[in-house]
Amino acid sequence: AVVSTQSTGINFSDPVVVKYVEERNFLKIAEQIMEQFKNLQYMFVILPPQTNNNIYSMVKEMEVAHGILTQCIRLDTYQKKFKPQTLGNILLKTNTKLGGVNWELAYSMSPLATQMGKFVFGEPVMIVGADVTHWARDEGNKPSIAGVVCSLDRACSKYASRIRLQHHKRNRTSDEIIRDFKSIIKELLIEFRNTSKRKPSKILYYRDGVSQGQFIQTLTEEIAGIQQACKELEPDYQPKITYINAQKRHHTRLYCAEQRDADRSGNVPAGTVVDREITNPIHFDFYLNSHAGIQGTNRPCHYTVLWDDSDMSPDMIQLLTFYLCHTYARCSRSVSYPAPTYYAHLLCARARTMLSAMRINWFDAAKPPNLGQIEYKLTQHKNLKNISYFV
């Protein structure tokens, strides 16, 4: 495996320690290893084939608490299916977690791409992705999990992240609006400024999971949160903002009028955009099929531009969105929606896994858990705040 990694340009030395550990002793042994090797950066954990969420959650809880990056691999994958493609997928994750760059946006593919590169990335730009995940009704009074990520470099490959737990303001049920959005954006703006030494002139915000009935409320509160965060950072700071909502839960499908125009799986080619006839007559929205289908009929992502004071043309927004679908670090192909929203979803999934492993009584309405204390346990170690550890 070490020889194979060298062919990809990633050099691994021999591991400093290899230990067989039983589940009940994992945290103790891991802490001993970290105490012995102070500069330990990365830990591969081979899990049993029939693993449960408890041990995986334990590994990730240790990662967040101590700032040691981990990569879990199932034993049957390691023994039977360790093909070059499998190794390549693991290396994509590993390289990203260690701060490497897997892909970069290129702006010389067409005149429009060149124009977009100059217009969008000619000045510092911060691309934000956000998602909120909820629990089933029979899982008690568990809070919604909000995950927000932002790009830190021009290549859109390095991301900072923040997690928040939240209940509805009134009846403490699940809520789609990110209530603490202002403080999240302020923290991320500070991280961007500290990393790039400049403030972003543009903020492109991709929001996942908002239904059409919640557009106005979400737009009002979250755009206000971005603007207030900028003013708190500097009173005269007013970057251009573009707010794009991405929806996958719909029933629209796209088909080629002529079969010869379809790809190998019979789907419309990746990059197909529909922005008329079946779109909203009031809002600027469009359907984008950004990925090549493998089996079955693709579901295009439905994008609605709810706010744009940066004067980006429709073609430029559509092309940028399509390009961002190619920057997903875990895959060498384009994916179904932009990497920032994908990362926000992965961040929420990571927090959900850790929250599930905590022994908390969510059914006792008389003594509700302290969300502040729980959120503190989910807070990333300082070593993880500016890297995509959740990939």
GROMACS .gro file of C-alpha atoms in nm:
model
  391
    1ALA     CA    1   0.000   0.000   0.000
    2VAL     CA    2   0.288   0.236   0.079
    3VAL     CA    3   0.434   0.172  -0.268
    4SER     CA    4   0.094   0.239  -0.428
    5THR     CA    5   0.056   0.571  -0.250
    6GLN     CA    6   0.389   0.691  -0.386
    7SER     CA    7   0.256   0.656  -0.741
    8THR     CA    8  -0.009   0.915  -0.657
    9GLY     CA    9   0.244   1.162  -0.523
   10ILE     CA   10   0.165   1.096  -0.156
   11ASN     CA   11   0.456   0.967   0.051
   12PHE     CA   12   0.386   0.762   0.362
   13SER     CA   13   0.653   0.639   0.598
   14ASP     CA   14   0.612   0.319   0.795
   15PRO     CA   15   0.360   0.351   1.080
   16VAL     CA   16   0.512   0.446   1.416
   17VAL     CA   17   0.304   0.187   1.596
   18VAL     CA   18   0.065  -0.096   1.512
   19LYS     CA   19  -0.157  -0.231   1.788
   20TYR     CA   20  -0.444  -0.473   1.818
   21VAL     CA   21  -0.702  -0.315   2.048
   22GLU     CA   22  -1.028  -0.447   2.188
   23GLU     CA   23  -1.326  -0.213   2.172
   24ARG     CA   24  -1.349  -0.161   2.548
   25ASN     CA   25  -0.982  -0.057   2.566
   26PHE     CA   26  -0.969   0.163   2.255
   27LEU     CA   27  -0.978   0.507   2.418
   28LYS     CA   28  -0.724   0.408   2.682
   29ILE     CA   29  -0.476   0.266   2.429
   30ALA     CA   30  -0.529   0.559   2.190
   31GLU     CA   31  -0.448   0.808   2.467
   32GLN     CA   32  -0.133   0.613   2.554
   33ILE     CA   33  -0.022   0.624   2.189
   34MET     CA   34  -0.086   0.999   2.170
   35GLU     CA   35   0.111   1.050   2.491
   36GLN     CA   36   0.401   0.848   2.352
   37PHE     CA   37   0.406   1.018   2.011
   38LYS     CA   38   0.348   1.389   2.066
   39ASN     CA   39   0.357   1.478   1.694
   40LEU     CA   40   0.109   1.212   1.586
   41GLN     CA   41  -0.104   1.347   1.300
   42TYR     CA   42  -0.303   1.060   1.158
   43MET     CA   43  -0.444   0.731   1.275
   44PHE     CA   44  -0.583   0.447   1.062
   45VAL     CA   45  -0.835   0.237   1.250
   46ILE     CA   46  -0.924  -0.108   1.112
   47LEU     CA   47  -1.276  -0.195   1.227
   48PRO     CA   48  -1.427  -0.544   1.246
   49PRO     CA   49  -1.653  -0.643   0.953
   50GLN     CA   50  -1.972  -0.642   1.159
   51THR     CA   51  -1.898  -0.312   1.328
   52ASN     CA   52  -2.156  -0.108   1.513
   53ASN     CA   53  -2.198   0.266   1.537
   54ASN     CA   54  -2.066   0.270   1.895
   55ILE     CA   55  -1.704   0.198   1.810
   56TYR     CA   56  -1.712   0.427   1.505
   57SER     CA   57  -1.858   0.704   1.721
   58MET     CA   58  -1.592   0.637   1.982
   59VAL     CA   59  -1.316   0.684   1.723
   60LYS     CA   60  -1.465   1.008   1.595
   61GLU     CA   61  -1.526   1.138   1.946
   62MET     CA   62  -1.157   1.081   2.019
   63GLU     CA   63  -1.069   1.264   1.697
   64VAL     CA   64  -1.270   1.573   1.789
   65ALA     CA   65  -1.152   1.574   2.151
   66HIS     CA   66  -0.777   1.535   2.084
   67GLY     CA   67  -0.737   1.675   1.733
   68ILE     CA   68  -0.589   1.353   1.590
   69LEU     CA   69  -0.722   1.283   1.241
   70THR     CA   70  -0.855   0.933   1.182
   71GLN     CA   71  -0.955   0.716   0.889
   72CYS     CA   72  -1.168   0.409   0.956
   73ILE     CA   73  -1.142   0.106   0.727
   74ARG     CA   74  -1.344  -0.212   0.765
   75LEU     CA   75  -1.141  -0.531   0.794
   76ASP     CA   76  -1.318  -0.706   0.506
   77THR     CA   77  -1.243  -0.407   0.282
   78TYR     CA   78  -0.877  -0.423   0.383
   79GLN     CA   79  -0.850  -0.800   0.329
   80LYS     CA   80  -1.063  -0.872   0.023
   81LYS     CA   81  -1.142  -0.554  -0.168
   82PHE     CA   82  -0.828  -0.346  -0.137
   83LYS     CA   83  -0.816  -0.264  -0.507
   84PRO     CA   84  -0.638   0.039  -0.655
   85GLN     CA   85  -0.969   0.223  -0.680
   86THR     CA   86  -1.046   0.156  -0.313
   87LEU     CA   87  -0.698   0.271  -0.212
   88GLY     CA   88  -0.741   0.579  -0.430
   89ASN     CA   89  -1.067   0.672  -0.256
   90ILE     CA   90  -0.903   0.636   0.085
   91LEU     CA   91  -0.610   0.851  -0.029
   92LEU     CA   92  -0.845   1.123  -0.152
   93LYS     CA   93  -0.992   1.146   0.198
   94THR     CA   94  -0.652   1.123   0.365
   95ASN     CA   95  -0.495   1.394   0.151
   96THR     CA   96  -0.787   1.630   0.216
   97LYS     CA   97  -0.783   1.572   0.590
   98LEU     CA   98  -0.410   1.643   0.602
   99GLY     CA   99  -0.461   1.975   0.425
  100GLY     CA  100  -0.373   1.865   0.073
  101VAL     CA  101  -0.549   1.971  -0.247
  102ASN     CA  102  -0.713   1.705  -0.464
  103TRP     CA  103  -0.868   1.930  -0.730
  104GLU     CA  104  -0.862   2.295  -0.829
  105LEU     CA  105  -1.103   2.498  -1.037
  106ALA     CA  106  -0.972   2.579  -1.386
  107TYR     CA  107  -1.090   2.891  -1.566
  108SER     CA  108  -0.952   2.839  -1.916
  109MET     CA  109  -1.200   2.583  -2.047
  110SER     CA  110  -1.413   2.840  -2.233
  111PRO     CA  111  -1.449   3.217  -2.275
  112LEU     CA  112  -1.734   3.214  -2.023
  113ALA     CA  113  -1.520   3.023  -1.773
  114THR     CA  114  -1.240   3.275  -1.814
  115GLN     CA  115  -1.486   3.560  -1.764
  116MET     CA  116  -1.633   3.389  -1.458
  117GLY     CA  117  -1.288   3.330  -1.310
  118LYS     CA  118  -1.200   3.697  -1.338
  119PHE     CA  119  -1.539   3.823  -1.216
  120VAL     CA  120  -1.588   3.584  -0.924
  121PHE     CA  121  -1.234   3.498  -0.816
  122GLY     CA  122  -1.055   3.814  -0.921
  123GLU     CA  123  -1.114   3.932  -0.563
  124PRO     CA  124  -1.131   3.728  -0.241
  125VAL     CA  125  -1.450   3.522  -0.235
  126MET     CA  126  -1.586   3.301   0.042
  127ILE     CA  127  -1.814   3.016  -0.061
  128VAL     CA  128  -2.046   2.902   0.218
  129GLY     CA  129  -2.248   2.582   0.241
  130ALA     CA  130  -2.512   2.512   0.505
  131ASP     CA  131  -2.749   2.232   0.599
  132VAL     CA  132  -2.978   2.141   0.888
  133THR     CA  133  -3.060   1.782   0.978
  134HIS     CA  134  -3.350   1.666   1.193
  135TRP     CA  135  -3.444   1.355   1.389
  136ALA     CA  136  -3.747   1.131   1.358
  137ARG     CA  137  -4.042   1.218   1.581
  138ASP     CA  138  -4.005   0.896   1.783
  139GLU     CA  139  -3.646   0.979   1.889
  140GLY     CA  140  -3.745   1.219   2.164
  141ASN     CA  141  -3.682   1.589   2.191
  142LYS     CA  142  -3.350   1.580   2.011
  143PRO     CA  143  -3.232   1.915   1.871
  144SER     CA  144  -3.181   1.989   1.505
  145ILE     CA  145  -2.818   1.998   1.393
  146ALA     CA  146  -2.697   2.292   1.182
  147GLY     CA  147  -2.370   2.258   0.993
  148VAL     CA  148  -2.199   2.545   0.810
  149VAL     CA  149  -1.875   2.532   0.612
  150CYS     CA  150  -1.682   2.799   0.422
  151SER     CA  151  -1.396   2.791   0.173
  152LEU     CA  152  -1.062   2.937   0.279
  153ASP     CA  153  -0.868   2.940  -0.048
  154ARG     CA  154  -0.909   3.032  -0.412
  155ALA     CA  155  -0.902   2.666  -0.516
  156CYS     CA  156  -1.215   2.598  -0.305
  157SER     CA  157  -1.042   2.295  -0.154
  158LYS     CA  158  -0.992   2.393   0.211
  159TYR     CA  159  -1.287   2.452   0.440
  160ALA     CA  160  -1.354   2.572   0.792
  161SER     CA  161  -1.665   2.447   0.969
  162ARG     CA  162  -1.901   2.514   1.259
  163ILE     CA  163  -2.175   2.307   1.426
  164ARG     CA  164  -2.478   2.430   1.622
  165LEU     CA  165  -2.762   2.252   1.803
  166GLN     CA  166  -3.098   2.424   1.805
  167HIS     CA  167  -3.463   2.392   1.903
  168HIS     CA  168  -3.751   2.591   1.763
  169LYS     CA  169  -3.803   2.922   1.936
  170ARG     CA  170  -4.164   2.848   2.029
  171ASN     CA  171  -4.251   2.482   2.057
  172ARG     CA  172  -3.901   2.326   2.070
  173THR     CA  173  -3.957   2.113   1.760
  174SER     CA  174  -3.725   2.080   1.462
  175ASP     CA  175  -3.644   2.403   1.284
  176GLU     CA  176  -3.495   2.459   0.939
  177ILE     CA  177  -3.372   2.814   0.998
  178ILE     CA  178  -3.022   2.843   1.143
  179ARG     CA  179  -3.085   3.057   1.451
  180ASP     CA  180  -2.724   3.134   1.542
  181PHE     CA  181  -2.626   3.214   1.186
  182LYS     CA  182  -2.485   3.560   1.258
  183SER     CA  183  -2.226   3.436   1.508
  184ILE     CA  184  -2.136   3.142   1.281
  185ILE     CA  185  -2.072   3.368   0.983
  186LYS     CA  186  -1.873   3.611   1.198
  187GLU     CA  187  -1.649   3.329   1.321
  188LEU     CA  188  -1.598   3.202   0.965
  189LEU     CA  189  -1.522   3.551   0.835
  190ILE     CA  190  -1.252   3.583   1.100
  191GLU     CA  191  -1.110   3.243   1.000
  192PHE     CA  192  -1.109   3.350   0.634
  193ARG     CA  193  -0.937   3.679   0.717
  194ASN     CA  194  -0.675   3.507   0.932
  195THR     CA  195  -0.602   3.252   0.659
  196SER     CA  196  -0.599   3.474   0.349
  197LYS     CA  197  -0.503   3.801   0.524
  198ARG     CA  198  -0.798   3.970   0.349
  199LYS     CA  199  -1.173   3.989   0.393
  200PRO     CA  200  -1.391   3.840   0.117
  201SER     CA  201  -1.536   4.088  -0.132
  202LYS     CA  202  -1.807   3.837  -0.225
  203ILE     CA  203  -1.995   3.573  -0.028
  204LEU     CA  204  -2.158   3.292  -0.226
  205TYR     CA  205  -2.402   3.104  -0.006
  206TYR     CA  206  -2.535   2.762  -0.108
  207ARG     CA  207  -2.817   2.649   0.121
  208ASP     CA  208  -2.942   2.291   0.129
  209GLY     CA  209  -3.279   2.158   0.233
  210VAL     CA  210  -3.513   2.460   0.242
  211SER     CA  211  -3.860   2.403   0.096
  212GLN     CA  212  -4.032   2.665  -0.115
  213GLY     CA  213  -4.273   2.752   0.165
  214GLN     CA  214  -3.978   2.854   0.386
  215PHE     CA  215  -3.796   3.066   0.129
  216ILE     CA  216  -3.904   3.407   0.256
  217GLN     CA  217  -3.847   3.339   0.625
  218THR     CA  218  -3.511   3.169   0.571
  219LEU     CA  219  -3.396   3.437   0.329
  220THR     CA  220  -3.497   3.717   0.564
  221GLU     CA  221  -3.326   3.576   0.872
  222GLU     CA  222  -3.012   3.430   0.718
  223ILE     CA  223  -2.931   3.717   0.482
  224ALA     CA  224  -2.979   3.953   0.777
  225GLY     CA  225  -2.745   3.731   0.978
  226ILE     CA  226  -2.472   3.760   0.712
  227GLN     CA  227  -2.512   4.137   0.687
  228GLN     CA  228  -2.508   4.187   1.064
  229ALA     CA  229  -2.200   3.964   1.101
  230CYS     CA  230  -2.018   4.178   0.843
  231LYS     CA  231  -2.115   4.500   1.022
  232GLU     CA  232  -1.997   4.363   1.356
  233LEU     CA  233  -1.665   4.274   1.196
  234GLU     CA  234  -1.630   4.626   1.051
  235PRO     CA  235  -1.907   4.891   1.040
  236ASP     CA  236  -1.847   4.977   0.672
  237TYR     CA  237  -1.787   4.621   0.553
  238GLN     CA  238  -2.054   4.526   0.294
  239PRO     CA  239  -1.950   4.237   0.068
  240LYS     CA  240  -2.165   4.131  -0.225
  241ILE     CA  241  -2.389   3.835  -0.137
  242THR     CA  242  -2.536   3.563  -0.357
  243TYR     CA  243  -2.783   3.323  -0.190
  244ILE     CA  244  -2.866   3.003  -0.382
  245ASN     CA  245  -3.097   2.734  -0.247
  246ALA     CA  246  -3.035   2.375  -0.361
  247GLN     CA  247  -3.317   2.118  -0.356
  248LYS     CA  248  -3.296   1.748  -0.433
  249ARG     CA  249  -3.638   1.646  -0.300
  250HIS     CA  250  -3.858   1.695  -0.603
  251HIS     CA  251  -4.010   1.480  -0.876
  252THR     CA  252  -3.871   1.649  -1.187
  253ARG     CA  253  -3.670   1.433  -1.426
  254LEU     CA  254  -3.494   1.532  -1.748
  255TYR     CA  255  -3.484   1.321  -2.065
  256CYS     CA  256  -3.320   1.364  -2.403
  257ALA     CA  257  -3.557   1.414  -2.695
  258GLU     CA  258  -3.322   1.201  -2.907
  259GLN     CA  259  -3.161   0.890  -2.760
  260ARG     CA  260  -2.838   0.960  -2.945
  261ASP     CA  261  -2.791   1.269  -2.728
  262ALA     CA  262  -2.804   1.068  -2.402
  263ASP     CA  263  -2.502   0.936  -2.216
  264ARG     CA  264  -2.416   0.567  -2.173
  265SER     CA  265  -2.674   0.519  -1.896
  266GLY     CA  266  -2.950   0.685  -2.099
  267ASN     CA  267  -2.947   1.007  -1.896
  268VAL     CA  268  -2.902   1.363  -2.011
  269PRO     CA  269  -2.530   1.450  -2.022
  270ALA     CA  270  -2.361   1.597  -1.718
  271GLY     CA  271  -2.378   1.975  -1.735
  272THR     CA  272  -2.730   1.991  -1.880
  273VAL     CA  273  -2.916   2.304  -1.762
  274VAL     CA  274  -3.288   2.379  -1.795
  275ASP     CA  275  -3.384   2.733  -1.703
  276ARG     CA  276  -3.709   2.790  -1.894
  277GLU     CA  277  -4.051   2.635  -1.961
  278ILE     CA  278  -4.063   2.425  -1.640
  279THR     CA  279  -3.913   2.686  -1.408
  280ASN     CA  280  -4.072   2.947  -1.181
  281PRO     CA  281  -4.202   3.256  -1.365
  282ILE     CA  282  -4.113   3.484  -1.070
  283HIS     CA  283  -3.786   3.357  -0.921
  284PHE     CA  284  -3.464   3.290  -1.109
  285ASP     CA  285  -3.433   2.913  -1.079
  286PHE     CA  286  -3.287   2.634  -1.289
  287TYR     CA  287  -3.235   2.258  -1.297
  288LEU     CA  288  -2.880   2.130  -1.335
  289ASN     CA  289  -2.786   1.769  -1.399
  290SER     CA  290  -2.424   1.788  -1.289
  291HIS     CA  291  -2.329   1.421  -1.266
  292ALA     CA  292  -2.309   1.129  -1.505
  293GLY     CA  293  -2.561   0.858  -1.421
  294ILE     CA  294  -2.447   0.505  -1.345
  295GLN     CA  295  -2.782   0.329  -1.307
  296GLY     CA  296  -3.139   0.449  -1.328
  297THR     CA  297  -3.264   0.798  -1.403
  298ASN     CA  298  -3.075   1.093  -1.263
  299ARG     CA  299  -3.247   1.344  -1.037
  300PRO     CA  300  -3.126   1.693  -1.130
  301CYS     CA  301  -3.072   1.945  -0.853
  302HIS     CA  302  -3.314   2.237  -0.847
  303TYR     CA  303  -3.147   2.570  -0.769
  304THR     CA  304  -3.327   2.891  -0.678
  305VAL     CA  305  -3.135   3.218  -0.661
  306LEU     CA  306  -3.305   3.403  -0.376
  307TRP     CA  307  -3.060   3.693  -0.347
  308ASP     CA  308  -2.786   3.831  -0.568
  309ASP     CA  309  -2.644   4.181  -0.541
  310SER     CA  310  -2.317   4.089  -0.713
  311ASP     CA  311  -2.467   4.121  -1.065
  312MET     CA  312  -2.359   3.774  -1.175
  313SER     CA  313  -2.517   3.669  -1.503
  314PRO     CA  314  -2.740   3.358  -1.507
  315ASP     CA  315  -2.488   3.173  -1.725
  316MET     CA  316  -2.209   3.258  -1.481
  317ILE     CA  317  -2.406   3.133  -1.179
  318GLN     CA  318  -2.494   2.810  -1.358
  319LEU     CA  319  -2.136   2.748  -1.471
  320LEU     CA  320  -1.991   2.821  -1.127
  321THR     CA  321  -2.244   2.585  -0.969
  322PHE     CA  322  -2.149   2.313  -1.217
  323TYR     CA  323  -1.778   2.370  -1.153
  324LEU     CA  324  -1.826   2.341  -0.777
  325CYS     CA  325  -1.979   1.997  -0.833
  326HIS     CA  326  -1.632   1.887  -0.952
  327THR     CA  327  -1.447   1.994  -0.635
  328TYR     CA  328  -1.589   1.728  -0.402
  329ALA     CA  329  -1.279   1.582  -0.238
  330ARG     CA  330  -1.404   1.224  -0.196
  331CYS     CA  331  -1.477   1.158  -0.560
  332SER     CA  332  -1.288   1.188  -0.890
  333ARG     CA  333  -1.615   1.255  -1.077
  334SER     CA  334  -1.864   1.538  -1.061
  335VAL     CA  335  -2.134   1.490  -0.797
  336SER     CA  336  -2.502   1.576  -0.792
  337TYR     CA  337  -2.477   1.910  -0.611
  338PRO     CA  338  -2.203   2.157  -0.511
  339ALA     CA  339  -1.923   2.050  -0.277
  340PRO     CA  340  -1.997   2.316  -0.008
  341THR     CA  341  -2.351   2.185   0.045
  342TYR     CA  342  -2.223   1.828   0.038
  343TYR     CA  343  -1.967   1.913   0.307
  344ALA     CA  344  -2.232   2.079   0.523
  345HIS     CA  345  -2.437   1.760   0.496
  346LEU     CA  346  -2.136   1.546   0.595
  347LEU     CA  347  -2.068   1.777   0.890
  348CYS     CA  348  -2.425   1.733   1.015
  349ALA     CA  349  -2.396   1.356   0.967
  350ARG     CA  350  -2.077   1.349   1.175
  351ALA     CA  351  -2.244   1.545   1.457
  352ARG     CA  352  -2.549   1.319   1.435
  353THR     CA  353  -2.332   1.008   1.475
  354MET     CA  354  -2.158   1.150   1.781
  355LEU     CA  355  -2.486   1.271   1.932
  356SER     CA  356  -2.640   0.925   1.889
  357ALA     CA  357  -2.354   0.770   2.086
  358MET     CA  358  -2.404   1.001   2.386
  359ARG     CA  359  -2.609   0.854   2.668
  360ILE     CA  360  -2.865   1.133   2.700
  361ASN     CA  361  -3.231   1.107   2.798
  362TRP     CA  362  -3.413   1.307   2.532
  363PHE     CA  363  -3.758   1.200   2.651
  364ASP     CA  364  -3.760   1.375   2.990
  365ALA     CA  365  -3.944   1.702   2.922
  366ALA     CA  366  -3.912   1.808   3.288
  367LYS     CA  367  -3.530   1.802   3.273
  368PRO     CA  368  -3.425   1.884   2.917
  369PRO     CA  369  -3.053   1.835   2.843
  370ASN     CA  370  -2.823   2.137   2.839
  371LEU     CA  371  -2.758   2.202   2.470
  372GLY     CA  372  -2.460   2.425   2.552
  373GLN     CA  373  -2.276   2.144   2.727
  374ILE     CA  374  -2.358   1.894   2.453
  375GLU     CA  375  -2.253   2.139   2.182
  376TYR     CA  376  -1.923   2.188   2.364
  377LYS     CA  377  -1.853   1.815   2.332
  378LEU     CA  378  -1.919   1.839   1.958
  379THR     CA  379  -1.692   2.142   1.920
  380GLN     CA  380  -1.388   2.070   1.708
  381HIS     CA  381  -1.040   2.066   1.854
  382LYS     CA  382  -0.836   2.368   1.746
  383ASN     CA  383  -0.635   2.143   1.513
  384LEU     CA  384  -0.951   2.059   1.317
  385LYS     CA  385  -1.129   2.392   1.276
  386ASN     CA  386  -0.969   2.488   0.946
  387ILE     CA  387  -0.950   2.149   0.776
  388SER     CA  388  -1.209   1.916   0.627
  389TYR     CA  389  -1.186   1.650   0.896
  390PHE     CA  390  -1.545   1.542   0.827
  391VAL     CA  391  -1.474   1.425   0.470
   0.00000   0.00000   0.00000
